[in-house]
Amino acid sequence: MNGKVRGIDHIGIAVESIEKARAFYEKTLGLPFGGIEEVPDQGVRVAFFQAGETRIELLEPASPESAVGRFLQKRGPGIHHLAFRVDDLEGRLASLRAEGIRLIDEKPRTGAHGTRIAFLHPKDTGGVLAELCEG
Ligand code: CMX
């Protein structure tokens, strides 16, 4: 395998509204706010909160047809994906492809904060949407 998984980079949580959801993370839990970013090609607006070495990523859909919009309609708010930090993302994707794991992103693409990311299909990961991010 191409290097170790270095940790959980972030946990993505689908919310109807960042403005309504943020108080729990920011005020109740006291997590430092890391800013809000639009990710237009994913149809989401994201807000980050630092939780030790991991971040919480709130995902608000830009439209009901986006991936997060569909998730909310089907399942309601809650944990949407887990993002693992890895080295050599391209090599890791090649190994996963060889093992028959369905890649949603065949090649790394740019996610929030300009990081290189790729998603794996939840049907091949035991029901969890997994994201790999490099760095
Ligand atoms: N976690 C676990 N399972 C999920 C899921 C999730 N987040 N989203 C969908 N599924 C399941 C569905 O429940 C469904 O299962 P069943 O067939 O048993 O009902 C199956 O996957 C297919 O779901 P769907 O709603 O029919 O299909 P979608 O068209 O919504 O596609 C997915 C699902 C995962 C392929 C799509 O959401 C995707 O490509 N996601 C990756 C990109 C993404 O999520 N971007 C948003 C975040 C961006 C960011 O963090 O920057």
Coordinates of C-alpha atoms and ligand atoms in Angstrom, one line a residue:
M1 CA 0.0 0.0 0.0
N2 CA 1.3 3.5 -0.8
G3 CA 2.2 4.9 2.6
K4 CA 0.1 5.2 5.7
V5 CA -3.2 6.8 6.3
R6 CA -2.0 9.8 8.4
G7 CA -5.3 10.5 10.2
I8 CA -8.8 11.7 9.8
D9 CA -8.5 15.1 8.1
H10 CA -12.2 16.0 8.6
I11 CA -15.7 14.7 9.2
G12 CA -18.3 16.1 6.8
I13 CA -21.7 16.8 8.2
A14 CA -24.7 17.7 6.0
V15 CA -26.7 20.6 7.3
E16 CA -29.7 22.6 6.0
S17 CA -28.1 25.8 7.1
I18 CA -24.6 26.6 8.2
E19 CA -25.8 29.7 10.0
K20 CA -28.3 27.6 12.1
A21 CA -25.9 24.6 12.7
R22 CA -22.7 26.4 13.6
A23 CA -23.8 27.5 17.1
F24 CA -23.4 24.0 18.5
Y25 CA -19.8 23.6 17.2
E26 CA -18.7 27.1 17.8
K27 CA -20.5 28.1 21.0
T28 CA -21.6 24.9 22.7
L29 CA -18.4 22.9 22.0
G30 CA -16.1 26.0 21.7
L31 CA -14.3 24.8 18.5
P32 CA -12.3 27.4 16.7
F33 CA -14.0 28.6 13.5
G34 CA -11.9 28.1 10.4
G35 CA -13.9 30.0 7.8
I36 CA -16.5 29.5 5.1
E37 CA -15.8 28.5 1.5
E38 CA -17.8 28.0 -1.6
V39 CA -17.0 24.8 -3.6
P40 CA -19.1 25.5 -6.7
D41 CA -18.2 22.3 -8.7
Q42 CA -19.6 20.3 -5.7
G43 CA -22.6 22.5 -5.2
V44 CA -21.8 23.2 -1.6
R45 CA -20.8 25.9 0.9
V46 CA -18.6 24.6 3.6
A47 CA -17.7 25.8 7.1
F48 CA -14.7 24.4 9.1
F49 CA -14.2 24.1 12.8
Q50 CA -11.0 22.8 14.3
A51 CA -11.4 19.8 16.7
G52 CA -7.8 19.0 17.8
E53 CA -6.0 17.6 14.8
T54 CA -9.3 16.9 12.9
R55 CA -11.8 19.3 11.5
I56 CA -15.5 19.3 11.4
E57 CA -16.8 20.4 7.9
L58 CA -20.4 21.6 7.8
L59 CA -21.8 21.1 4.3
E60 CA -24.7 23.2 3.1
P61 CA -26.1 22.4 -0.3
A62 CA -26.3 25.2 -2.9
S63 CA -29.2 23.4 -4.6
P64 CA -31.5 20.3 -3.9
E65 CA -29.9 18.5 -6.9
S66 CA -26.4 18.6 -5.5
A67 CA -24.9 15.5 -3.8
V68 CA -25.5 17.0 -0.4
G69 CA -28.9 18.3 -1.3
R70 CA -29.9 14.7 -2.4
F71 CA -28.4 13.3 0.8
L72 CA -30.5 15.7 3.0
Q73 CA -33.7 14.8 1.2
K74 CA -33.1 11.1 1.6
R75 CA -31.5 10.9 5.0
G76 CA -31.8 14.3 6.7
P77 CA -28.9 16.1 8.4
G78 CA -26.0 14.1 9.8
I79 CA -22.6 12.6 9.1
H80 CA -22.1 12.7 5.3
H81 CA -18.5 11.5 4.8
L82 CA -15.2 10.7 6.5
A83 CA -12.0 12.2 5.0
F84 CA -8.7 10.4 5.5
R85 CA -5.4 12.2 5.0
V86 CA -3.0 10.2 2.8
D87 CA 0.3 10.5 1.0
D88 CA 0.6 9.8 -2.7
L89 CA -3.1 10.1 -3.6
E90 CA -2.7 8.9 -7.2
G91 CA -0.8 5.8 -6.1
R92 CA -3.4 5.1 -3.4
L93 CA -6.2 5.4 -6.0
A94 CA -4.4 3.0 -8.4
S95 CA -4.2 0.4 -5.6
L96 CA -7.9 0.8 -4.6
R97 CA -8.9 0.5 -8.3
A98 CA -6.9 -2.7 -8.6
E99 CA -8.7 -4.0 -5.5
G100 CA -12.0 -3.4 -7.2
I101 CA -13.1 -0.4 -5.0
R102 CA -15.3 1.9 -7.1
L103 CA -13.8 5.4 -7.4
I104 CA -16.2 8.3 -7.7
D105 CA -13.2 10.4 -8.7
E106 CA -10.9 8.5 -11.0
K107 CA -8.3 11.2 -10.7
P108 CA -7.6 13.6 -7.8
R109 CA -9.5 16.9 -8.0
T110 CA -9.4 20.1 -6.1
G111 CA -11.5 20.4 -3.0
A112 CA -11.9 23.0 -0.3
H113 CA -8.7 24.9 0.7
G114 CA -7.1 23.8 -2.7
T115 CA -6.3 20.3 -1.4
R116 CA -6.2 17.3 -3.8
I117 CA -9.1 14.9 -3.0
A118 CA -11.0 11.9 -4.3
F119 CA -14.1 10.2 -3.1
L120 CA -14.7 6.4 -2.9
H121 CA -18.2 4.9 -3.4
P122 CA -20.1 4.1 -0.2
K123 CA -21.3 0.8 -1.7
D124 CA -17.7 -0.5 -1.6
T125 CA -16.7 0.9 1.8
G126 CA -19.3 -0.6 4.0
G127 CA -21.8 2.2 3.6
V128 CA -19.5 5.1 4.5
L129 CA -18.8 7.8 1.9
A130 CA -15.0 8.1 2.2
E131 CA -12.8 10.9 0.9
L132 CA -9.1 10.7 0.6
C133 CA -7.2 14.0 0.8
E134 CA -3.5 14.5 0.1
G135 CA -1.2 16.3 2.4
Ligands
CMX1 N1 -23.0 8.1 2.8 C1 -23.3 6.8 2.7 N2 -24.1 6.3 1.7 C2 -24.6 7.2 0.8 C3 -24.2 8.6 0.8 C4 -23.4 9.0 1.9 N3 -23.0 10.3 2.0 N4 -24.8 9.2 -0.2 C5 -25.5 8.3 -0.9 N5 -25.4 7.1 -0.3 C6 -26.0 5.9 -0.7 C7 -27.5 6.0 -0.9 O1 -28.2 5.8 0.3 C8 -27.8 5.0 -1.9 O2 -28.0 3.7 -1.3 P1 -29.2 2.8 -1.6 O3 -29.0 2.5 -3.1 O4 -29.0 1.6 -0.7 O5 -30.4 3.6 -1.3 C9 -26.6 4.9 -2.8 O6 -25.5 5.5 -2.0 C10 -26.7 5.8 -4.0 O7 -27.2 7.0 -3.6 P2 -28.1 7.9 -4.5 O8 -28.8 8.9 -3.6 O9 -29.0 7.1 -5.4 O10 -27.0 8.5 -5.4 P3 -26.4 9.9 -5.6 O11 -26.7 10.2 -7.0 O12 -26.8 10.9 -4.6 O13 -24.9 9.6 -5.5 C11 -22.8 9.5 -4.3 C12 -24.3 9.2 -4.2 C13 -22.1 9.0 -3.0 C14 -22.2 8.7 -5.5 C15 -22.7 11.0 -4.6 O14 -23.2 11.7 -3.5 C16 -21.2 11.5 -4.8 O15 -20.7 11.4 -5.9 N6 -20.6 12.0 -3.7 C17 -19.2 12.5 -3.8 C18 -19.1 14.0 -3.9 C19 -19.7 14.7 -2.7 O16 -20.3 14.1 -1.8 N7 -19.6 16.0 -2.7 C20 -20.1 16.8 -1.6 C21 -19.0 17.1 -0.6 C22 -17.9 18.0 -1.2 C23 -16.8 18.4 -0.3 O17 -16.7 18.0 0.8 O18 -16.0 19.3 -0.8

